Amino acid sequence: MKRKHLILSLFLVLLLVGCAKQSPAPAPPATPTSTAIQSIAILSSANLAAAQSTVALHKSGTVADADYRALMSYYGSVDMLCYQSKTILASSRTDAEKYAELSVLASSIILPKVTTPEVQAQLSAIAASTALLIQSVQRLKP
Amino acid sequence: MTPLEVLQMCNAALATASTAVVLIEKIRADVSAGSSDAAVTALLAQIDSNHSAILALLASEQLPPPTLLS
C-alpha cells in the first residue's frame, strides 16, 4: 500500500512539474510609455463617450447652444491632446523628450465652465482620466 | 485509507492547485496586459479609432474640426 502511495505521489509531482514547464512566458513588464498609452486610451474613450452624450443632450434640448459649442470645442481639444500624445509616445524619442513635449500639451487644455448638471459627470470622468494621464507622464520624467 | 480514497484526495488537491495556477496566471496577465506589443498596438488603434469618431461627430454636427495644440 505504501509503495502504491509513493508511486502515485511521484506521478502527481511529475504531472505538476510538467504543467508548470508548459506555462507561457511571462509578459514584459509595463514601461512608462506603455502605461501612458493606456492612460491616453482611457481618456480618449471617456472623451468620445462624453461627446456622443453631449450631442444627444443637445438634440433633446437639455444643453444650451452656447454650452454645447464650448463643450464640443473642449472635446475636440482633448481629442487632439490624445492624438498628438499618442504620436509622441509611439515615436523613438527618449523618455525625457516625451516628458517635455507631453507636459506642454497637457497644460494647454482648459476645462469649460458649463452649468448643465447632466454634463458635469462626463466632465468629471474626463478630468479624472486627464489626471491619470498626467500622473503617467510624470513617470517619464528623467 | 483505500487506494481509491487516496486517488480522490490527490485529485481534489490537484484540482485546487490547478485553480490556483490559473488564477495566478490571470492576475499576471491582467497586470502585464498593457505592456505586450500586441496590447500596445491595440491601444494605439483604439486611440486612432476614437480620433476618427470625434472628427466624424464634429463634421456631422457642422462644427469646426479641432486644431493642433501648441
Tab-separated table of C-alpha atoms in Angstrom, chain A residues 44 48 79, chain B residues 43-55:
chain	number	residue	atom	x	y	z
A	44	SER	CA	-9.753	59.134	-25.419
A	48	LEU	CA	-15.629	60.223	-27.099
A	79	ASP	CA	-9.043	64.501	-28.627
B	43	LEU	CA	-4.443	50.593	-27.655
B	44	LEU	CA	-2.880	52.777	-30.365
B	45	ALA	CA	-5.504	51.539	-32.829
B	46	GLN	CA	-8.237	52.349	-30.281
B	47	ILE	CA	-6.938	55.906	-29.943
B	48	ASP	CA	-6.905	56.336	-33.737
B	49	SER	CA	-10.431	54.952	-33.979
B	50	ASN	CA	-11.699	57.341	-31.277
B	51	HIS	CA	-9.985	60.242	-33.051
B	52	SER	CA	-11.744	59.398	-36.340
B	53	ALA	CA	-15.043	59.077	-34.487
B	54	ILE	CA	-14.661	62.538	-32.894
B	55	LEU	CA	-13.815	64.119	-36.242
